[in-house]
Short mmCIF file of C-alpha atoms in Angstrom, two decimals:
data_model
loop_
_atom_site.label_atom_id
_atom_site.label_comp_id
_atom_site.label_asym_id
_atom_site.label_seq_id
_atom_site.Cartn_x
_atom_site.Cartn_y
_atom_site.Cartn_z
CA UNK A 1 0.00 0.00 0.00
CA UNK A 2 1.16 3.55 -0.76
CA UNK A 3 1.78 6.62 1.33
CA UNK A 4 -0.31 9.31 -0.41
CA UNK A 5 -0.15 13.11 0.01
CA UNK A 6 -3.17 15.11 -1.18
CA UNK A 7 -2.77 18.86 -1.64
CA UNK A 8 -6.21 20.41 -1.14
CA UNK A 9 -8.97 19.71 1.37
CA UNK A 10 -12.07 20.51 -0.68
CA UNK A 11 -14.61 17.92 -1.81
CA UNK A 12 -12.25 16.39 -4.39
CA UNK A 13 -9.36 16.11 -1.92
CA UNK A 14 -11.51 14.67 0.86
CA UNK A 15 -13.31 12.26 -1.49
CA UNK A 16 -9.94 11.06 -2.78
CA UNK A 17 -8.79 10.60 0.83
CA UNK A 18 -11.96 8.61 1.61
CA UNK A 19 -11.54 6.09 -1.23
CA UNK A 20 -7.75 5.85 -0.82
CA UNK A 21 -8.17 5.11 2.89
CA UNK A 22 -10.82 2.51 2.08
CA UNK A 23 -8.29 0.86 -0.25
CA UNK A 24 -5.79 0.63 2.60
CA UNK A 25 -3.42 3.49 1.80
CA UNK A 26 -1.80 5.84 4.33
CA UNK A 27 -3.24 9.26 3.50
CA UNK A 28 -2.31 12.83 4.45
CA UNK A 29 -4.31 15.88 3.31
CA UNK A 30 -2.69 19.33 3.30
CA UNK A 31 -4.81 22.44 3.05
CA UNK A 32 -3.78 26.09 3.06
CA UNK A 33 -6.92 26.99 5.06
CA UNK A 34 -8.84 25.28 7.84
CA UNK A 35 -11.07 23.14 5.57
CA UNK A 36 -14.24 24.92 6.72
CA UNK A 37 -14.94 27.43 3.96
CA UNK A 38 -13.83 26.10 0.59
CA UNK A 39 -15.89 26.28 -2.60
CA UNK A 40 -17.28 22.89 -1.52
CA UNK A 41 -19.33 24.52 1.27
CA UNK A 42 -21.29 27.40 -0.23
CA UNK A 43 -22.47 25.82 -3.45
CA UNK A 44 -26.05 24.88 -4.32
CA UNK A 45 -25.58 21.24 -3.29
CA UNK A 46 -26.85 19.90 -6.59
CA UNK A 47 -25.91 16.51 -8.05
CA UNK A 48 -26.38 17.10 -11.75
CA UNK A 49 -26.10 14.32 -14.36
CA UNK A 50 -28.29 16.71 -16.38
CA UNK A 51 -25.25 18.97 -16.87
CA UNK A 52 -23.61 17.06 -19.71
CA UNK A 53 -22.85 20.21 -21.73
CA UNK A 54 -19.49 21.87 -20.93
CA UNK A 55 -19.15 25.61 -20.32
CA UNK A 56 -17.39 25.96 -23.70
CA UNK A 57 -20.36 26.08 -26.08
CA UNK A 58 -20.91 28.12 -29.26
CA UNK A 59 -23.75 30.16 -27.73
CA UNK A 60 -21.72 31.02 -24.64
CA UNK A 61 -19.34 33.24 -26.63
CA UNK A 62 -21.98 35.63 -28.01
CA UNK A 63 -24.06 35.50 -24.81
CA UNK A 64 -20.97 36.13 -22.69
CA UNK A 65 -20.05 39.22 -24.71
CA UNK A 66 -23.55 40.64 -24.16
CA UNK A 67 -23.43 39.89 -20.45
CA UNK A 68 -20.10 41.67 -20.01
CA UNK A 69 -21.85 45.02 -20.38
CA UNK A 70 -24.42 44.30 -17.65
CA UNK A 71 -23.18 44.61 -14.06
CA UNK A 72 -25.97 42.32 -12.80
CA UNK A 73 -25.48 39.60 -15.41
CA UNK A 74 -24.78 35.98 -14.44
CA UNK A 75 -21.46 35.74 -16.31
CA UNK A 76 -18.56 38.16 -16.43
CA UNK A 77 -14.96 38.06 -17.59
CA UNK A 78 -12.87 40.96 -16.32
CA UNK A 79 -10.87 42.30 -19.30
CA UNK A 80 -7.20 41.93 -18.45
CA UNK A 81 -3.74 41.49 -19.95
CA UNK A 82 -3.24 38.59 -17.55
CA UNK A 83 -1.41 35.99 -19.72
CA UNK A 84 -3.27 33.11 -18.05
CA UNK A 85 -6.64 34.67 -18.88
CA UNK A 86 -5.56 35.26 -22.49
CA UNK A 87 -4.37 31.65 -22.86
CA UNK A 88 -7.56 30.41 -21.18
CA UNK A 89 -9.73 32.59 -23.43
CA UNK A 90 -8.04 31.46 -26.64
CA UNK A 91 -8.55 27.80 -25.71
CA UNK A 92 -12.16 28.52 -24.70
CA UNK A 93 -12.79 30.04 -28.14
CA UNK A 94 -11.10 27.07 -29.83
CA UNK A 95 -13.28 24.58 -27.93
CA UNK A 96 -16.58 26.48 -28.12
CA UNK A 97 -17.97 24.44 -31.01
CA UNK A 98 -20.62 21.80 -31.61
CA UNK A 99 -18.08 19.01 -32.12
CA UNK A 100 -16.56 19.59 -28.66
CA UNK A 101 -20.01 19.66 -27.04
CA UNK A 102 -20.91 16.38 -28.76
CA UNK A 103 -17.60 14.73 -27.83
CA UNK A 104 -17.89 15.80 -24.17
CA UNK A 105 -21.45 14.60 -23.53
CA UNK A 106 -20.75 10.89 -22.96
CA UNK A 107 -17.69 11.23 -20.67
CA UNK A 108 -19.40 13.96 -18.59
CA UNK A 109 -22.57 11.87 -18.29
CA UNK A 110 -20.63 8.77 -17.27
CA UNK A 111 -18.69 10.74 -14.65
CA UNK A 112 -21.89 12.31 -13.29
CA UNK A 113 -23.85 9.06 -13.13
CA UNK A 114 -20.97 7.34 -11.36
CA UNK A 115 -20.82 10.17 -8.84
CA UNK A 116 -24.55 10.07 -8.16
CA UNK A 117 -24.39 6.32 -7.54
CA UNK A 118 -21.45 6.80 -5.16
CA UNK A 119 -23.32 9.52 -3.22
CA UNK A 120 -26.25 7.15 -2.88
CA UNK A 121 -23.86 4.53 -1.47
CA UNK A 122 -22.15 7.05 0.82
CA UNK A 123 -25.49 8.19 2.25
CA UNK A 124 -26.04 4.66 3.58
CA UNK A 125 -22.70 4.61 5.43
CA UNK A 126 -23.03 5.00 9.22
CA UNK A 127 -22.07 8.54 10.24
CA UNK A 128 -22.25 9.95 6.71
CA UNK A 129 -25.63 11.67 6.78
CA UNK A 130 -25.76 14.68 4.44
CA UNK A 131 -29.47 15.00 3.59
CA UNK A 132 -29.36 13.40 0.14
CA UNK A 133 -32.75 13.99 -1.54
CA UNK A 134 -33.68 12.48 -4.91
CA UNK A 135 -36.54 14.59 -6.19
CA UNK A 136 -34.71 15.88 -9.24
CA UNK A 137 -34.26 19.53 -10.20
CA UNK A 138 -36.62 21.80 -12.15
CA UNK A 139 -35.13 24.03 -14.86
CA UNK A 140 -37.73 26.80 -15.22
CA UNK A 141 -37.96 29.03 -18.28
CA UNK A 142 -39.98 32.14 -19.06
CA UNK A 143 -39.33 32.66 -22.77
CA UNK A 144 -40.05 30.57 -25.86
CA UNK A 145 -36.38 30.78 -26.88
CA UNK A 146 -35.13 29.39 -23.56
CA UNK A 147 -37.88 26.77 -23.67
CA UNK A 148 -36.77 25.57 -27.10
CA UNK A 149 -33.17 25.30 -25.91
CA UNK A 150 -34.10 23.40 -22.74
CA UNK A 151 -36.48 21.04 -24.56
CA UNK A 152 -33.74 20.31 -27.12
CA UNK A 153 -31.34 19.61 -24.24
CA UNK A 154 -33.90 17.26 -22.65
CA UNK A 155 -34.11 15.31 -25.90
CA UNK A 156 -30.31 14.98 -25.95
CA UNK A 157 -30.37 13.94 -22.30
CA UNK A 158 -32.87 11.18 -22.97
CA UNK A 159 -30.65 9.92 -25.82
CA UNK A 160 -27.87 9.61 -23.22
CA UNK A 161 -30.18 7.57 -20.99
CA UNK A 162 -31.05 10.37 -18.55
CA UNK A 163 -34.52 10.67 -17.03
CA UNK A 164 -35.92 14.07 -18.06
CA UNK A 165 -39.47 15.31 -18.58
CA UNK A 166 -40.76 18.48 -20.23
CA UNK A 167 -43.55 20.09 -18.17
CA UNK A 168 -45.96 22.92 -18.90
CA UNK A 169 -46.84 25.48 -16.22
CA UNK A 170 -49.84 23.49 -14.98
CA UNK A 171 -47.77 20.34 -14.56
CA UNK A 172 -45.11 22.35 -12.71
CA UNK A 173 -47.79 23.65 -10.34
CA UNK A 174 -48.95 20.12 -9.52
CA UNK A 175 -45.48 19.22 -8.24
CA UNK A 176 -45.40 22.15 -5.79
CA UNK A 177 -48.98 23.42 -5.34
CA UNK A 178 -48.09 26.14 -2.83
CA UNK A 179 -45.43 27.72 -5.04
CA UNK A 180 -46.70 30.66 -7.10
CA UNK A 181 -45.28 30.51 -10.64
CA UNK A 182 -44.83 32.93 -13.52
CA UNK A 183 -43.19 30.64 -16.08
CA UNK A 184 -43.94 28.99 -19.41
CA UNK A 185 -42.76 25.63 -18.17
CA UNK A 186 -39.79 23.61 -16.97
CA UNK A 187 -37.70 20.57 -17.67
CA UNK A 188 -37.75 18.21 -14.74
CA UNK A 189 -34.30 16.68 -14.43
CA UNK A 190 -35.50 13.57 -12.61
CA UNK A 191 -31.99 12.11 -12.85
CA UNK A 192 -30.64 14.82 -10.50
CA UNK A 193 -30.53 15.10 -6.72
CA UNK A 194 -29.39 17.48 -4.00
CA UNK A 195 -27.70 17.38 -0.61
CA UNK A 196 -26.35 19.65 2.12
CA UNK A 197 -22.70 20.41 1.25
CA UNK A 198 -22.02 21.73 4.77
CA UNK A 199 -23.16 18.45 6.32
CA UNK A 200 -21.31 16.38 3.71
CA UNK A 201 -17.98 18.13 4.30
CA UNK A 202 -18.32 17.96 8.09
CA UNK A 203 -19.24 14.26 7.94
CA UNK A 204 -16.29 13.44 5.66
CA UNK A 205 -13.84 15.31 7.90
CA UNK A 206 -15.15 13.52 10.99
CA UNK A 207 -15.00 10.13 9.26
CA UNK A 208 -11.46 10.65 7.90
CA UNK A 209 -10.10 11.76 11.27
CA UNK A 210 -11.61 8.69 12.94
CA UNK A 211 -10.15 6.45 10.19
CA UNK A 212 -6.62 7.72 10.80
CA UNK A 213 -6.24 10.05 7.83
CA UNK A 214 -3.97 12.99 8.70
CA UNK A 215 -5.71 16.31 8.01
CA UNK A 216 -3.18 19.13 8.21
CA UNK A 217 -4.67 22.62 8.02
CA UNK A 218 -3.31 26.16 7.54
CA UNK A 219 -0.33 24.71 5.69
CA UNK A 220 0.46 26.36 2.37
CA UNK A 221 2.75 24.57 -0.07
CA UNK A 222 5.77 26.79 -0.82
CA UNK A 223 8.09 24.44 -2.72
CA UNK A 224 7.98 21.05 -4.41
CA UNK A 225 11.13 19.10 -5.17
CA UNK A 226 11.56 16.42 -7.81
CA UNK A 227 14.14 13.77 -8.72
CA UNK A 228 14.41 11.22 -11.53
CA UNK A 229 11.01 12.09 -13.04
CA UNK A 230 9.15 11.88 -9.74
CA UNK A 231 8.00 14.25 -7.01
CA UNK A 232 10.32 13.69 -4.04
CA UNK A 233 9.00 16.02 -1.35
CA UNK A 234 6.63 18.91 -0.64
CA UNK A 235 7.67 21.83 1.53
CA UNK A 236 5.61 24.30 3.53
CA UNK A 237 7.91 26.94 4.97
CA UNK A 238 10.03 24.85 7.40
CA UNK A 239 7.94 21.63 7.21
CA UNK A 240 8.48 18.81 4.73
CA UNK A 241 6.19 16.02 3.57
CA UNK A 242 7.27 12.89 1.70
CA UNK A 243 5.04 10.32 0.03
CA UNK A 244 4.92 7.66 -2.67
CA UNK A 245 2.07 9.34 -4.55
CA UNK A 246 1.08 13.01 -4.75
CA UNK A 247 -2.34 14.41 -5.67
CA UNK A 248 -2.98 18.03 -6.71
CA UNK A 249 -6.59 18.74 -5.71
CA UNK A 250 -6.24 22.42 -4.88
CA UNK A 251 -9.26 23.75 -6.77
CA UNK A 252 -8.65 27.27 -8.07
CA UNK A 253 -5.23 27.30 -6.39
CA UNK A 254 -4.06 24.30 -8.45
CA UNK A 255 -2.30 26.36 -11.18
CA UNK A 256 -0.07 27.96 -8.50
CA UNK A 257 0.79 24.49 -7.16
CA UNK A 258 1.48 23.28 -10.70
CA UNK A 259 3.89 26.15 -11.29
CA UNK A 260 6.03 24.89 -8.41
CA UNK A 261 6.52 21.78 -10.54
CA UNK A 262 6.85 23.54 -13.86
CA UNK A 263 3.55 22.14 -15.14
CA UNK A 264 0.68 24.15 -16.58
CA UNK A 265 -2.78 23.53 -15.16
CA UNK A 266 -4.97 25.77 -17.30
CA UNK A 267 -7.97 27.01 -15.35
CA UNK A 268 -9.44 30.28 -14.12
CA UNK A 269 -11.21 30.95 -10.80
CA UNK A 270 -14.91 31.55 -11.43
CA UNK A 271 -16.30 33.44 -8.45
CA UNK A 272 -19.81 32.51 -7.41
CA UNK A 273 -22.02 33.92 -4.65
CA UNK A 274 -24.64 32.37 -2.39
CA UNK A 275 -26.74 33.30 0.62
CA UNK A 276 -29.28 31.52 2.82
CA UNK A 277 -32.79 32.60 3.76
CA UNK A 278 -34.70 30.85 6.54
CA UNK A 279 -37.86 29.27 5.13
CA UNK A 280 -39.47 26.22 6.72
CA UNK A 281 -42.76 26.58 4.83
CA UNK A 282 -41.99 23.72 2.44
CA UNK A 283 -43.42 25.82 -0.40
CA UNK A 284 -40.42 24.86 -2.52
CA UNK A 285 -39.16 21.33 -1.92
CA UNK A 286 -37.64 20.64 -5.33
CA UNK A 287 -34.50 22.64 -6.24
CA UNK A 288 -34.89 25.15 -9.04
CA UNK A 289 -32.67 26.47 -11.78
CA UNK A 290 -33.77 29.66 -13.54
CA UNK A 291 -32.82 29.22 -17.18
CA UNK A 292 -32.52 32.83 -18.34
CA UNK A 293 -31.15 34.19 -15.04
CA UNK A 294 -28.69 31.34 -14.37
CA UNK A 295 -29.72 31.27 -10.69
CA UNK A 296 -29.98 28.20 -8.46
CA UNK A 297 -32.34 27.81 -5.48
CA UNK A 298 -32.04 24.79 -3.20
CA UNK A 299 -34.13 23.81 -0.15
CA UNK A 300 -31.46 23.23 2.48
CA UNK A 301 -31.08 23.09 6.27
CA UNK A 302 -34.51 24.57 7.04
CA UNK A 303 -34.29 27.31 4.44
CA UNK A 304 -33.49 28.18 0.85
CA UNK A 305 -30.00 28.71 -0.53
CA UNK A 306 -29.81 31.15 -3.43
CA UNK A 307 -26.73 31.09 -5.64
CA UNK A 308 -25.37 32.15 -8.97
CA UNK A 309 -22.99 34.19 -11.14
CA UNK A 310 -19.66 33.30 -12.66
CA UNK A 311 -16.99 36.01 -12.52
CA UNK A 312 -13.73 35.06 -14.21
CA UNK A 313 -10.99 37.16 -12.62
CA UNK A 314 -7.98 36.75 -10.38
CA UNK A 315 -8.68 35.38 -6.90
CA UNK A 316 -9.81 38.30 -4.74
CA UNK A 317 -11.92 39.09 -1.68
CA UNK A 318 -14.21 41.66 -3.29
CA UNK A 319 -17.99 41.25 -3.15
CA UNK A 320 -19.73 42.72 -6.17
CA UNK A 321 -23.12 43.68 -4.72
CA UNK A 322 -24.56 44.24 -8.18
CA UNK A 323 -24.07 40.56 -8.95
CA UNK A 324 -25.84 39.66 -5.71
CA UNK A 325 -28.66 42.10 -6.56
CA UNK A 326 -28.94 40.38 -9.94
CA UNK A 327 -29.63 37.08 -8.16
CA UNK A 328 -32.16 38.67 -5.77
CA UNK A 329 -34.05 40.57 -8.48
CA UNK A 330 -34.40 37.55 -10.76
CA UNK A 331 -36.22 35.33 -8.25
CA UNK A 332 -39.70 37.01 -8.11
CA UNK A 333 -39.77 37.10 -11.92
CA UNK A 334 -40.25 33.32 -11.75
CA UNK A 335 -41.81 32.98 -8.28
CA UNK A 336 -43.76 36.18 -7.47
CA UNK A 337 -44.21 35.30 -3.79
CA UNK A 338 -40.51 34.62 -3.23
CA UNK A 339 -38.89 37.97 -2.56
CA UNK A 340 -35.57 37.50 -0.79
CA UNK A 341 -34.09 40.68 0.66
CA UNK A 342 -30.66 41.81 -0.46
CA UNK A 343 -28.41 40.24 2.17
CA UNK A 344 -25.83 42.13 4.16
CA UNK A 345 -22.26 41.62 3.02
CA UNK A 346 -21.44 39.59 6.12
CA UNK A 347 -24.14 37.07 5.13
CA UNK A 348 -22.90 36.59 1.58
CA UNK A 349 -20.68 33.61 0.85
CA UNK A 350 -18.40 33.52 -2.16
CA UNK A 351 -16.07 30.90 -3.54
CA UNK A 352 -13.92 30.24 -6.59
CA UNK A 353 -14.89 27.48 -8.99
CA UNK A 354 -11.85 26.02 -10.77
CA UNK A 355 -12.96 26.41 -14.39
CA UNK A 356 -11.04 24.72 -17.18
CA UNK A 357 -11.15 26.35 -20.60
CA UNK A 358 -12.87 23.41 -22.29
CA UNK A 359 -15.30 22.75 -19.43
CA UNK A 360 -13.94 19.29 -18.58
CA UNK A 361 -12.17 18.41 -15.33
CA UNK A 362 -8.56 17.29 -15.11
CA UNK A 363 -8.32 13.76 -13.70
CA UNK A 364 -5.24 11.61 -14.20
CA UNK A 365 -1.50 11.33 -14.18
CA UNK A 366 0.78 13.81 -15.92
CA UNK A 367 3.50 12.69 -18.31
CA UNK A 368 6.11 14.82 -16.49
CA UNK A 369 6.07 13.00 -13.16
CA UNK A 370 5.37 9.32 -12.63
CA UNK A 371 3.90 9.69 -9.14
CA UNK A 372 1.72 12.80 -9.63
CA UNK A 373 -2.05 12.86 -10.20
CA UNK A 374 -4.05 16.00 -11.01
CA UNK A 375 -7.70 16.17 -9.87
CA UNK A 376 -9.20 19.62 -10.38
CA UNK A 377 -10.95 21.89 -12.90
CA UNK A 378 -14.52 20.77 -12.21
CA UNK A 379 -15.97 24.29 -12.54
CA UNK A 380 -19.49 24.57 -11.14
CA UNK A 381 -19.76 20.79 -10.74
CA UNK A 382 -17.07 20.17 -8.13
CA UNK A 383 -19.48 18.88 -5.53
CA UNK A 384 -21.49 16.91 -8.08
CA UNK A 385 -18.40 15.17 -9.48
CA UNK A 386 -16.43 14.97 -6.24
CA UNK A 387 -17.27 11.40 -5.24
CA UNK A 388 -16.54 9.95 -8.68
CA UNK A 389 -13.26 11.87 -8.93
CA UNK A 390 -12.20 10.53 -5.54
CA UNK A 391 -12.89 6.94 -6.58
CA UNK A 392 -11.02 7.38 -9.88
CA UNK A 393 -8.01 8.85 -8.08
CA UNK A 394 -7.89 5.83 -5.78
CA UNK A 395 -8.15 3.44 -8.75
CA UNK A 396 -5.25 5.22 -10.48
CA UNK A 397 -3.11 4.93 -7.34
CA UNK A 398 -4.10 1.27 -7.03
CA UNK A 399 -2.98 0.63 -10.62
CA UNK A 400 -6.46 -0.70 -11.44
CA UNK A 401 -8.50 -0.11 -14.60
CA UNK A 402 -10.72 2.91 -13.88
CA UNK A 403 -14.48 2.39 -13.56
CA UNK A 404 -15.02 4.74 -16.52
CA UNK A 405 -12.75 5.85 -19.37
CA UNK A 406 -10.89 9.00 -18.27
CA UNK A 407 -8.84 9.80 -21.39
CA UNK A 408 -10.95 12.92 -22.14
CA UNK A 409 -10.03 14.26 -18.68
CA UNK A 410 -6.26 13.93 -19.17
CA UNK A 411 -4.29 16.79 -17.57
CA UNK A 412 -1.98 16.64 -20.63
CA UNK A 413 -4.73 17.23 -23.19
CA UNK A 414 -4.32 20.10 -25.62
#
């Protein structure tokens, strides 16, 4: 069995630790923070096999340009001479075509379906309760154009074997009779589910500690040494860590870790916001996605979690209140009785989604170093794909054939 060092204590790092420990390996997880506020905590908690289309799509280019001139829009790229952003943008443009979308659908679906099955299994483990609910997700739309796009997507989803149903407004109302609607209809992604990310992360941390996994917090990697085509040790100021296998699972901080090794991990941090509103009425008990507004609403922990936006910029601590207002103002346009107040800044969570240029995660070994695995770049689906990524990482370390084909997720892809 191997001694494994994981850099990054988000959902991908902890899931990798879980499956590696189950396989009998000695595991250490390093995190630059305290593992209590990563991007894995504040997300919408959605498990989404329905999301088989990568961010890099033909329509996203023209739509993204329009959104850049609206301070409340759901997507924004800060214009910059940052070389990483330029490289990322050029690859995004190269991949934003129908052929890439078609090629990505099967591997993304397989990864998502594996992850959902693993979450179902995890939820039955003693001590791993994280409120997994399998009622699907409703993608609501207000306009004919959005409806056509979503219905087309549902047809594609069914071709991939996903359970999706197109509903009119009356059928939507039957599912949640108390919820006032102002929509044309919705696609019910019956294949999807949701959970409480806060409970999941806390349960995983508790389990891993009890199982003997070393969780080392507030430890930033400052140097990585190599020898003979392998990583030899990781340094954090005056501490050193040695292992047989090394995993980079640092989310949006992964490119900085890669640079210490001279490898390029092409991704940009996509800032997203969320906030919670207490609501125990049960009016909404199926999570909602608002097609035109790109907003997510999830029943969670005795309330509703509202989330959205994707700001591509350098990692920063700024809160753009206009983006938050955009989320707030969109909600009553779909649900007239739901009128969340604009939250105070202290009540707004934000995190950085590690977004690859082609919309696919990086999962696998690199050609530069024989004992290094990269597991990052999941964008808005980090939580959804976390369990599957963790299992795949453990299978790679074990030298076993992976449960699904991972060649499309290669960190060395061009």
